[in-house]
Tab-separated table of C-alpha atoms in Angstrom:
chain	number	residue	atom	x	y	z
H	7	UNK	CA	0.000	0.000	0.000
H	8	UNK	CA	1.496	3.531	-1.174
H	9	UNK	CA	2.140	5.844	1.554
H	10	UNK	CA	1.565	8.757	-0.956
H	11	UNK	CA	-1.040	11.112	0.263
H	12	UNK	CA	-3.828	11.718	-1.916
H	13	UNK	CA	-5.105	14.799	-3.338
H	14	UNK	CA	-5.933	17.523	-1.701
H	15	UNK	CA	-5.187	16.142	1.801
H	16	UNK	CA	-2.046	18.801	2.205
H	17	UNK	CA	1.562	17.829	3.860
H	18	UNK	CA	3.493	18.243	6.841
H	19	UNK	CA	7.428	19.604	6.707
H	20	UNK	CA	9.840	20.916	8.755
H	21	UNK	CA	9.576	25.065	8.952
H	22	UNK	CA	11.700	27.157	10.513
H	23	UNK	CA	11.819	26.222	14.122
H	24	UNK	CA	9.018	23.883	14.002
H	25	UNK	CA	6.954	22.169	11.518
H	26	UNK	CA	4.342	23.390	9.071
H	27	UNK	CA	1.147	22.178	6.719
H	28	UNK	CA	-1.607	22.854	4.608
H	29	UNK	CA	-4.598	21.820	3.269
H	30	UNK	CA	-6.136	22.681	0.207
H	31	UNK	CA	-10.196	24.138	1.147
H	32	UNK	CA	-13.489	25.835	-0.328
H	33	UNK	CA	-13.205	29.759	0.781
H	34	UNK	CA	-16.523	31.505	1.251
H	35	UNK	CA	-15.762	32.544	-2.242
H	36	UNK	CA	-15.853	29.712	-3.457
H	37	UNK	CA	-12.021	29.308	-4.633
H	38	UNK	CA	-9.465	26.606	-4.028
H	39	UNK	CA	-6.543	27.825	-1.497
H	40	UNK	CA	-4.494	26.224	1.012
H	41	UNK	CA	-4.590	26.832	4.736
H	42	UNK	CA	-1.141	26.719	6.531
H	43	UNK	CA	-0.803	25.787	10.293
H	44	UNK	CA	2.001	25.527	12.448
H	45	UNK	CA	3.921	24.408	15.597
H	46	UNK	CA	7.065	23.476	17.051
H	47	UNK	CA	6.634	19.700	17.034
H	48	UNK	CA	5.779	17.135	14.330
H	49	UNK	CA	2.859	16.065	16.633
H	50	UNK	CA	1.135	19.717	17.731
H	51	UNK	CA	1.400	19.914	13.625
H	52	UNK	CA	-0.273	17.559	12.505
H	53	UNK	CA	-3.416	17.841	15.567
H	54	UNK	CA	-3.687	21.363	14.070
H	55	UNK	CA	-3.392	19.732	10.202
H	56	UNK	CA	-6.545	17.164	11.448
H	57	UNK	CA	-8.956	19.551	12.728
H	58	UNK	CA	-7.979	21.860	9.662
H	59	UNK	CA	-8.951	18.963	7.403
H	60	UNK	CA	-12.044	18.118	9.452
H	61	UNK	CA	-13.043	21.855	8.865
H	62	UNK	CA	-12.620	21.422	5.336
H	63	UNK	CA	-14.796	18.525	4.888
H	64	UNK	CA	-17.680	20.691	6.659
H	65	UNK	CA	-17.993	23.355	4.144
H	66	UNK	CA	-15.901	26.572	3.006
H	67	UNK	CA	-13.102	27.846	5.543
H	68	UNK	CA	-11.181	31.123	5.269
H	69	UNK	CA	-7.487	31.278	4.769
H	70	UNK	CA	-7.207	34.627	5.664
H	71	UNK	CA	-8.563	36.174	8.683
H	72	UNK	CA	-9.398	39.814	9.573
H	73	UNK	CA	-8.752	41.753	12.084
H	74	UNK	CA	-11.757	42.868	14.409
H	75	UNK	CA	-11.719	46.518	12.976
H	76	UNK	CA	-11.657	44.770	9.455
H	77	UNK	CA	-14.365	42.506	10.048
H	78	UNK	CA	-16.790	45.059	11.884
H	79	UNK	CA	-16.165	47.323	8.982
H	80	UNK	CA	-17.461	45.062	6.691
H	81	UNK	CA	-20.154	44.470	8.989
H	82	UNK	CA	-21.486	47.266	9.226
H	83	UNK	CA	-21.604	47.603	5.797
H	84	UNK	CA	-23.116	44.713	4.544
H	85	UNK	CA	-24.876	43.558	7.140
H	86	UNK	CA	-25.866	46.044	9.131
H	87	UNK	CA	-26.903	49.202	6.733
H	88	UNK	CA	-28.858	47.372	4.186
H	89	UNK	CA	-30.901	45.476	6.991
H	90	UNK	CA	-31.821	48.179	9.687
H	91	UNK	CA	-33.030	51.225	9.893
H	92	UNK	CA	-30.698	54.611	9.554
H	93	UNK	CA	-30.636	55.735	12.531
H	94	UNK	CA	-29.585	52.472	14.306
H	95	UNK	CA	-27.066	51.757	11.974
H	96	UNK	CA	-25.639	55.116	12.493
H	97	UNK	CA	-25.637	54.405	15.977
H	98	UNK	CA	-23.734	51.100	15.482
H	99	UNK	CA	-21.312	53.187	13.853
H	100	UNK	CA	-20.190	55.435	16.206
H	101	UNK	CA	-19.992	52.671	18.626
H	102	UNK	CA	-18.115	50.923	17.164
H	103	UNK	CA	-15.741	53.865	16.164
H	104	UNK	CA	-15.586	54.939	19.461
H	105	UNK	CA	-15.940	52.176	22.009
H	106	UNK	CA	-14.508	49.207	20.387
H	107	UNK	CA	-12.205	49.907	17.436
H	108	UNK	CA	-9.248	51.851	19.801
H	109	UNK	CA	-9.312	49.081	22.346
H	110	UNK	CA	-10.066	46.109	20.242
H	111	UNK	CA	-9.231	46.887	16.528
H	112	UNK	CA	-5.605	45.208	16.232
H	113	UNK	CA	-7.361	41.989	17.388
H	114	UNK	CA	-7.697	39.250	15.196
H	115	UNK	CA	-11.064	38.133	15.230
H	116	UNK	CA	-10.461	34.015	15.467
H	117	UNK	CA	-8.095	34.916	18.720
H	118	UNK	CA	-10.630	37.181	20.799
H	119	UNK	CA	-10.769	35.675	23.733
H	120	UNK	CA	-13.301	35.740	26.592
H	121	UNK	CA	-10.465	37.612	28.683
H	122	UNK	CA	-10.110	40.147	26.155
H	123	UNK	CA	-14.024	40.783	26.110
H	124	UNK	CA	-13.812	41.153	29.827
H	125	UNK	CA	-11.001	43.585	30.256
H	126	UNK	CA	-12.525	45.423	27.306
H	127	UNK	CA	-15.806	46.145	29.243
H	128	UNK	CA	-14.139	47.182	32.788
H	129	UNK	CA	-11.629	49.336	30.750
H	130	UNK	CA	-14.359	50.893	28.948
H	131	UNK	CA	-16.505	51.090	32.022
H	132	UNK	CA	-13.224	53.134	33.540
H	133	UNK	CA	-12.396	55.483	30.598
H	134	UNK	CA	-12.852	59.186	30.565
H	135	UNK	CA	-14.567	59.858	26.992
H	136	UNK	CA	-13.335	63.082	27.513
H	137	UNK	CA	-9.430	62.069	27.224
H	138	UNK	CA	-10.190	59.481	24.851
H	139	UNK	CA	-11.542	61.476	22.175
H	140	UNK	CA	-10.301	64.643	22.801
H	141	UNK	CA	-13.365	66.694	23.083
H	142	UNK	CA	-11.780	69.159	25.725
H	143	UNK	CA	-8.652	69.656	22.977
H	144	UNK	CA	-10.510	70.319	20.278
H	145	UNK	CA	-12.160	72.568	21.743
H	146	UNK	CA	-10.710	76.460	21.369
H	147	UNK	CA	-8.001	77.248	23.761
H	148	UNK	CA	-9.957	79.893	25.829
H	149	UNK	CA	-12.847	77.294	26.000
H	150	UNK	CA	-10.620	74.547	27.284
H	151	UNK	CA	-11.950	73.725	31.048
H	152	UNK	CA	-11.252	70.343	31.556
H	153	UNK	CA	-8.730	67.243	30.472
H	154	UNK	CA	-6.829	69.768	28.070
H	155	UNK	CA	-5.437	71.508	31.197
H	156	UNK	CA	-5.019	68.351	33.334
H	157	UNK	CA	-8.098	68.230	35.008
H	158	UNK	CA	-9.729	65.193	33.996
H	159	UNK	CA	-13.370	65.498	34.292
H	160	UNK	CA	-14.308	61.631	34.500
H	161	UNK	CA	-16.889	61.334	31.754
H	162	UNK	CA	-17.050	57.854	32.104
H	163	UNK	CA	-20.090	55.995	30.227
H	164	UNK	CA	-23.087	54.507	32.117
H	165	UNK	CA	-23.510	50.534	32.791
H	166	UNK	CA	-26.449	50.857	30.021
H	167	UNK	CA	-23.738	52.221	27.649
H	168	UNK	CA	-21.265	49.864	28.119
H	169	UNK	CA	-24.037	46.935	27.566
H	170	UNK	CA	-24.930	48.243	24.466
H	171	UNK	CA	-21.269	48.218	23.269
H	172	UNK	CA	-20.870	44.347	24.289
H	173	UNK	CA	-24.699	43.767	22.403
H	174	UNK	CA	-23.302	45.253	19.411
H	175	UNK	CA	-19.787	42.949	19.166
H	176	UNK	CA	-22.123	40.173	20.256
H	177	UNK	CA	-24.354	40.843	17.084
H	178	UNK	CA	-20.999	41.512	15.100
H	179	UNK	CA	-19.334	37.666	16.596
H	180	UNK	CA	-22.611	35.805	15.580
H	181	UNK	CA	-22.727	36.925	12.167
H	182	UNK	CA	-19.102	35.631	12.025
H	183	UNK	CA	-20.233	32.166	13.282
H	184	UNK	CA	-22.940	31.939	10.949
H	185	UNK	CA	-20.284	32.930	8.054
H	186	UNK	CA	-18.142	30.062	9.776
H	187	UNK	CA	-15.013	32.739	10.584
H	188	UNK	CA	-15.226	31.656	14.242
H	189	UNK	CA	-16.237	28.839	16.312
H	190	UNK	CA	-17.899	30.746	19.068
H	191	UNK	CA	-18.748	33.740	20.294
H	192	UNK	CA	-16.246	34.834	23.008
H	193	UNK	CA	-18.816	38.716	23.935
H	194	UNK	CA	-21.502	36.093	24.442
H	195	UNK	CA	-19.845	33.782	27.129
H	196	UNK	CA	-19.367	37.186	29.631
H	197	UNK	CA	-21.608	37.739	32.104
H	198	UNK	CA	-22.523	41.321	33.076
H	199	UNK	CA	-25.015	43.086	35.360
H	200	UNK	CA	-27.392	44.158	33.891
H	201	UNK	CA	-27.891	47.654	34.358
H	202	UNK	CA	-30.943	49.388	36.102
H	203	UNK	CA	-33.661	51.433	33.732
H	204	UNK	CA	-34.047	55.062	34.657
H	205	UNK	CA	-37.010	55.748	36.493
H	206	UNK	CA	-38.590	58.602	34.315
H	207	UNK	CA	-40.239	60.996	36.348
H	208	UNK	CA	-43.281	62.209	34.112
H	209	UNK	CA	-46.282	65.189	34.515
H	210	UNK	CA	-48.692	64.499	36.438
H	211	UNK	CA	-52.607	65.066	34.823
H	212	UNK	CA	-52.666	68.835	36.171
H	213	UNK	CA	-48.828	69.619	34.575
H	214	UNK	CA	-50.175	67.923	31.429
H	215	UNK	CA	-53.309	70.091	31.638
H	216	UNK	CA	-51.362	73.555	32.351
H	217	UNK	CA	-48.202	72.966	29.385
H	218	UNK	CA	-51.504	72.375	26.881
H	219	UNK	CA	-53.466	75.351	27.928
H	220	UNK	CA	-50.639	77.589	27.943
H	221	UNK	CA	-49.408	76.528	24.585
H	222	UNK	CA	-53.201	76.798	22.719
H	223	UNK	CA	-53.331	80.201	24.611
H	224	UNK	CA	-50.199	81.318	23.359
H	225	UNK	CA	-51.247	80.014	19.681
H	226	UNK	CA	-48.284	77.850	19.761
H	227	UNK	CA	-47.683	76.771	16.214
H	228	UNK	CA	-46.731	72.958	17.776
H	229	UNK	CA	-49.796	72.983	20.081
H	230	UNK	CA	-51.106	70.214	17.736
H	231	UNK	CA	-47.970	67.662	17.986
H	232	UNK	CA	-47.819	68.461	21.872
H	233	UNK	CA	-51.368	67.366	21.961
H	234	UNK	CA	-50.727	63.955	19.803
H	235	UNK	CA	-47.740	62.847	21.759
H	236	UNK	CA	-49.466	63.928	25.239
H	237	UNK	CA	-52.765	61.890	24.418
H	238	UNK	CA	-51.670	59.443	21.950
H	239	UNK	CA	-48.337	59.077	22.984
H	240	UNK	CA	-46.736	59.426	19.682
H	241	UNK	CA	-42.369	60.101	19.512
H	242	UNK	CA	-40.987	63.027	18.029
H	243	UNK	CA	-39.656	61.913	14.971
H	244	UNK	CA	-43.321	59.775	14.400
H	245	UNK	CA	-45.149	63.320	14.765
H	246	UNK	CA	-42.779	65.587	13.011
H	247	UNK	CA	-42.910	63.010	10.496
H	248	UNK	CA	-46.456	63.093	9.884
H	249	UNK	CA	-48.715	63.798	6.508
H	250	UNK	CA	-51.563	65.045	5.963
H	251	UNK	CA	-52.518	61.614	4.023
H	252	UNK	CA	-51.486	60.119	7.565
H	253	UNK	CA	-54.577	61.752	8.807
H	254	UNK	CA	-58.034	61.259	8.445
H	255	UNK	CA	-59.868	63.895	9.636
H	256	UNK	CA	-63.414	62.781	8.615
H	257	UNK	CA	-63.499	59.145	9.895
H	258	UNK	CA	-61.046	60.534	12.871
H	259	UNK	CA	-58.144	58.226	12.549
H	260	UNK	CA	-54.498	58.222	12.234
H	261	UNK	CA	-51.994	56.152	10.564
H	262	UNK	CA	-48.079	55.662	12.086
H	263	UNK	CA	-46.450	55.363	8.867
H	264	UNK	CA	-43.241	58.054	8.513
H	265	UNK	CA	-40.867	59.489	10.849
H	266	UNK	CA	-38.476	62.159	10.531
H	267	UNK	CA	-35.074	62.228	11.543
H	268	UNK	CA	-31.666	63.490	11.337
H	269	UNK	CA	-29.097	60.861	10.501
H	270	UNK	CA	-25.730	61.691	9.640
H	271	UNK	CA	-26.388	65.137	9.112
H	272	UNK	CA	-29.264	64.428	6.643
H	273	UNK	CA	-32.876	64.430	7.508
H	274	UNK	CA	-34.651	61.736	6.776
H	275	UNK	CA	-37.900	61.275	5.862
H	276	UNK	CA	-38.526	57.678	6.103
H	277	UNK	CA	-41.683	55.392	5.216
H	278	UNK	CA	-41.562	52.971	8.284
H	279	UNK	CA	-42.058	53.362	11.996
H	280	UNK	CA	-40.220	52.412	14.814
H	281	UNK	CA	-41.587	48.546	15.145
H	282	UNK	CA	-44.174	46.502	13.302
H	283	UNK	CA	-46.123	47.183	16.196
H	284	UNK	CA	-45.923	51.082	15.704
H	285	UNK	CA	-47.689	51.183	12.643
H	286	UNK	CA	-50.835	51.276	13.823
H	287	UNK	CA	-54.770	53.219	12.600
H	288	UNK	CA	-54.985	55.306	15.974
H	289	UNK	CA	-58.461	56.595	16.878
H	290	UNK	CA	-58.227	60.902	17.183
H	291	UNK	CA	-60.212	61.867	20.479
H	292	UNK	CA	-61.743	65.392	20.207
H	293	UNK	CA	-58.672	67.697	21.247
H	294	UNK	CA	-56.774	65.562	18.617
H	295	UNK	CA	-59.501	66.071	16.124
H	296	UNK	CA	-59.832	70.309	17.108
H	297	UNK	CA	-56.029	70.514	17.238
H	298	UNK	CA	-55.717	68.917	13.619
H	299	UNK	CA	-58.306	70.874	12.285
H	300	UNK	CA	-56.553	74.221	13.688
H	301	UNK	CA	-53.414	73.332	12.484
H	302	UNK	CA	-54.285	72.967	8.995
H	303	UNK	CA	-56.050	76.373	9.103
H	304	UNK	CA	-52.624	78.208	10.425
H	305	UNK	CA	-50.880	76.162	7.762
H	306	UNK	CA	-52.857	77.410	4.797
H	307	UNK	CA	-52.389	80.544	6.071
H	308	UNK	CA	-48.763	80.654	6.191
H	309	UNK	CA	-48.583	79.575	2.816
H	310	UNK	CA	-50.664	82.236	1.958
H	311	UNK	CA	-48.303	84.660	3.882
H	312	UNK	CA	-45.171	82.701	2.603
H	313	UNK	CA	-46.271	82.992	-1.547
H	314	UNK	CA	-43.396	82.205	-3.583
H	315	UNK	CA	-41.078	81.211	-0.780
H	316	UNK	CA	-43.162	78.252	0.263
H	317	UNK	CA	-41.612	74.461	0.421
H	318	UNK	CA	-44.508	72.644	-0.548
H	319	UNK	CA	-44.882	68.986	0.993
H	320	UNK	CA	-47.457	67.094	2.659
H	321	UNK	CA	-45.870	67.197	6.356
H	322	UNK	CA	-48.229	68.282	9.191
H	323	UNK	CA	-45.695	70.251	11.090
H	324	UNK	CA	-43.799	72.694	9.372
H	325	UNK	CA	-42.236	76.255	9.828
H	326	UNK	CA	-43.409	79.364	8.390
H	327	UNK	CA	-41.864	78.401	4.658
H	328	UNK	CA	-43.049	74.968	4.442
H	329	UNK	CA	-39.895	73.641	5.418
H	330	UNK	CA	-39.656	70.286	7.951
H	331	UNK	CA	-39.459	71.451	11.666
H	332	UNK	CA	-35.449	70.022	12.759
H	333	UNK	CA	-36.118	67.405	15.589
H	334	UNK	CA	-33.558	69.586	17.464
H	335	UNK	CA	-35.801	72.675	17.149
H	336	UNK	CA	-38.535	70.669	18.414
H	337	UNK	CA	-36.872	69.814	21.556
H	338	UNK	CA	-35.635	73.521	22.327
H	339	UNK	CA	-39.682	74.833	21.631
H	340	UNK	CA	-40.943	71.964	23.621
H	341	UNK	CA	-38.239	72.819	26.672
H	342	UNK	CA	-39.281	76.912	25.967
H	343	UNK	CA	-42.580	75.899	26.409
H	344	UNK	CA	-42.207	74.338	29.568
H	345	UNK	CA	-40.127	76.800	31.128
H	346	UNK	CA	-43.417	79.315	30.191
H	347	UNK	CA	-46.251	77.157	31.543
H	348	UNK	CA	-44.537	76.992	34.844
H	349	UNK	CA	-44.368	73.400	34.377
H	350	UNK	CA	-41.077	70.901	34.880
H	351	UNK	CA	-39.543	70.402	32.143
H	352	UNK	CA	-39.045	66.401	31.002
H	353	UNK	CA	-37.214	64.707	28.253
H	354	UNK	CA	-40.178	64.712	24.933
H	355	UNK	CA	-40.108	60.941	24.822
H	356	UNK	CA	-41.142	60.968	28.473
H	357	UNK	CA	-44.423	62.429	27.468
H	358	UNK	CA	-45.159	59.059	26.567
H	359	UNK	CA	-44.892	57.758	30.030
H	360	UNK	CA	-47.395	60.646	31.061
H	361	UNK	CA	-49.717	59.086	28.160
H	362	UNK	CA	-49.334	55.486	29.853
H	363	UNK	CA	-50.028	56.451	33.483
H	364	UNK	CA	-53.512	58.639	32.169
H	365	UNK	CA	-54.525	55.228	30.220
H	366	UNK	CA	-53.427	53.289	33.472
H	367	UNK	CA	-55.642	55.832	35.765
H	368	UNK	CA	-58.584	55.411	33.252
H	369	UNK	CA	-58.415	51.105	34.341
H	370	UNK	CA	-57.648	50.889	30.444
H	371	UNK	CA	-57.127	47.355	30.040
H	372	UNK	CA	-52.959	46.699	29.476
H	373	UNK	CA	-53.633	44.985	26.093
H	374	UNK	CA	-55.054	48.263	24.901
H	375	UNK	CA	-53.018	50.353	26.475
H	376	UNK	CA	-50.003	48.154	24.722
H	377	UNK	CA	-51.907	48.695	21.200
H	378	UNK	CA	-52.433	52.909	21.791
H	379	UNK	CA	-48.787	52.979	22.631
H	380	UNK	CA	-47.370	50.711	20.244
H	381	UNK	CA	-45.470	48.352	22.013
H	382	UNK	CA	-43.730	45.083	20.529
H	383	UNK	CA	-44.072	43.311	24.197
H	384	UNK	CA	-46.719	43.732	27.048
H	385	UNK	CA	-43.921	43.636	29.445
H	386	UNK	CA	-42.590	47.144	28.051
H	387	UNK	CA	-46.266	48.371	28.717
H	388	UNK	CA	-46.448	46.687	32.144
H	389	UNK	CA	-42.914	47.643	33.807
H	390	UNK	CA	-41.509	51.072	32.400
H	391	UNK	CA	-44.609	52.952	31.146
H	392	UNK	CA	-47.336	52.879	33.735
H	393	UNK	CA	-46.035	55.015	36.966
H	394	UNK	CA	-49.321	56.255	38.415
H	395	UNK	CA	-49.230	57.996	42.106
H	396	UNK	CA	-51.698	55.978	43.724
H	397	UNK	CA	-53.173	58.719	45.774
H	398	UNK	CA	-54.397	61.218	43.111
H	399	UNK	CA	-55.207	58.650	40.377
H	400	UNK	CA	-58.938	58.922	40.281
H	401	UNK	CA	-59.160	62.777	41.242
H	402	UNK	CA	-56.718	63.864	38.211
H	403	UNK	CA	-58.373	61.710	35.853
H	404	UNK	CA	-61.602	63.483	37.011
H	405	UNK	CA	-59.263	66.586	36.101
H	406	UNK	CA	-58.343	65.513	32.779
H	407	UNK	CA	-61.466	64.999	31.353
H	408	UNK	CA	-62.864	67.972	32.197
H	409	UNK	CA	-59.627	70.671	31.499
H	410	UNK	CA	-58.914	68.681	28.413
H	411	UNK	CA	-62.727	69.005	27.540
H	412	UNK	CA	-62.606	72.730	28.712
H	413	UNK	CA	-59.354	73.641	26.933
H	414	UNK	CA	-60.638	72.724	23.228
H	415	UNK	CA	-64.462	74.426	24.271
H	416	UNK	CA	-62.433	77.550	24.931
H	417	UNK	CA	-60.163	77.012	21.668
H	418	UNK	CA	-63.644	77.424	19.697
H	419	UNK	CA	-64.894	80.484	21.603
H	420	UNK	CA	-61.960	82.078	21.408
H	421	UNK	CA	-60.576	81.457	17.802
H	422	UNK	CA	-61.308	85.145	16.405
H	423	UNK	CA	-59.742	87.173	20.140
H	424	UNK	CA	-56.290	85.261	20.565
H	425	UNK	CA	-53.489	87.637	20.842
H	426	UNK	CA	-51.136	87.301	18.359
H	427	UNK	CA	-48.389	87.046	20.846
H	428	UNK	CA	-45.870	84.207	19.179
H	429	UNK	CA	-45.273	83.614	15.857
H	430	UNK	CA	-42.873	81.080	14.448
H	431	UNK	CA	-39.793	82.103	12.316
H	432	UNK	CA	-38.250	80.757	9.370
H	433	UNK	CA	-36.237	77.814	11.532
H	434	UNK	CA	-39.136	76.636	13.936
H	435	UNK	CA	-38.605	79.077	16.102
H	436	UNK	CA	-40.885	81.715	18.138
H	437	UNK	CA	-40.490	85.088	19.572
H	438	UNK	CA	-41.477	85.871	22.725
């Protein structure tokens, strides 16, 4: 019997020091290379040159392999962007860019290990941001407060953010499994604490009451999208994205279809929603049926007002030109407006909380409370949005319904005697 090897199973020779082989496999390409291993002995050699040929028999195995900024990069790119929505993979970008890239980049990504993972996350748990990216430096010299002058500031980032970092390179080592780059997924086998949800601290009925009033008193030109994501609980970039085809005035009901945001300095005007679940037909109580109405009057007249310099489109919320109102404007009017009802001011999204805890005080059943607000999951519903004090549940929903009621009865009497007090300018913005 010939003690020839046949073909394709490879050879082992002395190299260097040690001993080498090869085998000839599939790439993910499809073309026929061969994969070197080595070792110091004869023996470690040909272990290495056995499992390499068991690989091969399995299906397509790479003879090169990236490094972990290599691989991410190409990630990102064909994985991530064509699959998800803007915004997140812009978000997955600067993570990676910022988080894992200067302390994990030079890896290869077949020898991460789970120690590497590890160190990663308490290193990155310990960082100053600050130092790291040079945010106090590039700032200009009489600005310069902080880590530029030696006085590091400790902008470390929160457990949640250094979670999201390891869920991201968990995504990232997956993907390489299921391409068959890597036999497991090193992010995956650390354990972490999980890290606590912020207890938002939302308006009450009566603060919800006073920011409306004040804003339809002051003939707020946003009066309308405070009133949708108070009572319907919509997010700012589902209400600033929102047409007029959207909206059914007649059979009062609204569809989730766009939102609007700023990605990568571009805004975006996008045709989905957040989730599956957030494209819903919402039914438009009275206010949201008043404040519509009223907001398509004031926009007709500003295009009147604007002639030639009008951006048409079919957007509900726009500036005095026709132009999308800038999510970032939105927040600053929104915070303005607080600060001139007298009332707290809160981050926009937790308006939706404030939506949650009226449907909780109304006994609204949690399934339909989970459809008005969208959810994916009852358990979202159930254990972050519904924070209702207990001991003036029933008297402010008493209070709702009738200052709600009240506000848009006054709205009607009043429509031809409102001061002309605020007026929005060509950005969004109002004058006091």
């Amino acid at each position: 019997m010939s003690g020839k090897r046949g073909n394709g199973e490879g050879s082992i020779y002395p190299y260097r020091n040690g001993f080498a082989a090869y085998v000839w496999v599939t790439t993910p390409e499809g073309n026929r290379k061969r994969k070197y291993v080595y070792g110091p002995t004869r023996k470690d050699v040909h272990e290495k040159w056995l499992k390499l040929h068991n690989e091969a028999g399995k299906g397509p195995v790479a003879t090169t392999t990236p490094t972990l900024a290599q691989y991410l990069a190409y990630w990102l790119k064909e994985v991530v962007e064509p699959n998800l929505r803007p915004l997140t993979a812009a978000t997955y970008e600067t993570t990676v860019r910022l988080y894992v890239v200067p302390f994990l980049g030079s890896k290869r990504l077949d020898r991460l290990t789970v120690q590497d993972m590890r160190g990663w996350l308490n290193k990155l748990a310990e960082t100053c941001q600050c130092c790291a990216q040079g945010k106090d430096t590039k700032r200009p010299e009489e600005k310069q407060r902080c880590c530029a002058k030696a006085k590091c500031c400790r902008q470390t980032l929160s457990k949640r953010s250094v979670n999201d970092a390891r869920t991201i390179i968990r995504s990232a080592l997956t993907n390489a499994m299921v391409e068959e780059r890597i036999s497991k997924n090193v992010a995956q086998l650390v354990k972490i604490q999980r890290a606590r949800r912020r207890r938002p601290d939302p308006w009450s009925v009566e603060e919800a009451c006073t920011f409306l009033e004040n804003a339809q008193k002051r003939r707020d030109y946003l009066y309308a999208a405070y009133v949708l994501i108070l009572v319907l609980g919509l997010r700012k970039g589902e209400v600033l994205g929102l047409t007029w085809s959207d909206v059914d005035l007649d059979t009062g009901e609204l569809h989730i279809r766009h939102q609007l945001q700023r990605v990568r300095r571009r805004l975006l005007h996008t045709d989905t929603a957040k989730t599956e679940a957030s494209e819903a037909v919402l039914p438009l109580p009275d206010i949201c049926l008043t404040a519509l109405r009223l907001r398509r009057k004031e926009q007709e007249a500003a295009k009147v007002a604007a002639r030639d310099l009008w951006t048409e489109s079919d957007l509900v919320f726009t500036t005095r030109y026709g132009t999308p109102v800038e999510p970032r404007n939105f927040t600053r009017e929104f915070n303005r407006r607080c600060d001139r009802a007298g009332v707290r001011q809160i981050r926009v999204h937790d308006t939706r909380h404030t939506c949650a805890s009226l449907l909780a005080a109304l006994d609204v059943h949690p399934r339909i409370a989970m459809q008005i607000l969208r959810h994916s999951e009852i358990a979202v519903t159930m254990e972050v949005y519904t924070h209702v004090p207990s001991s003036e549940t029933r008297r402010a929903l008493r209070k709702l319904g009738k200052a709600l009621g009240g506000s848009k009865q006054k709205g009607g009497k009043k429509k031809g005697k409102r001061k002309r007090e605020e007026r929005p300018d060509g950005d969004g913005r109002q004058e006091p």
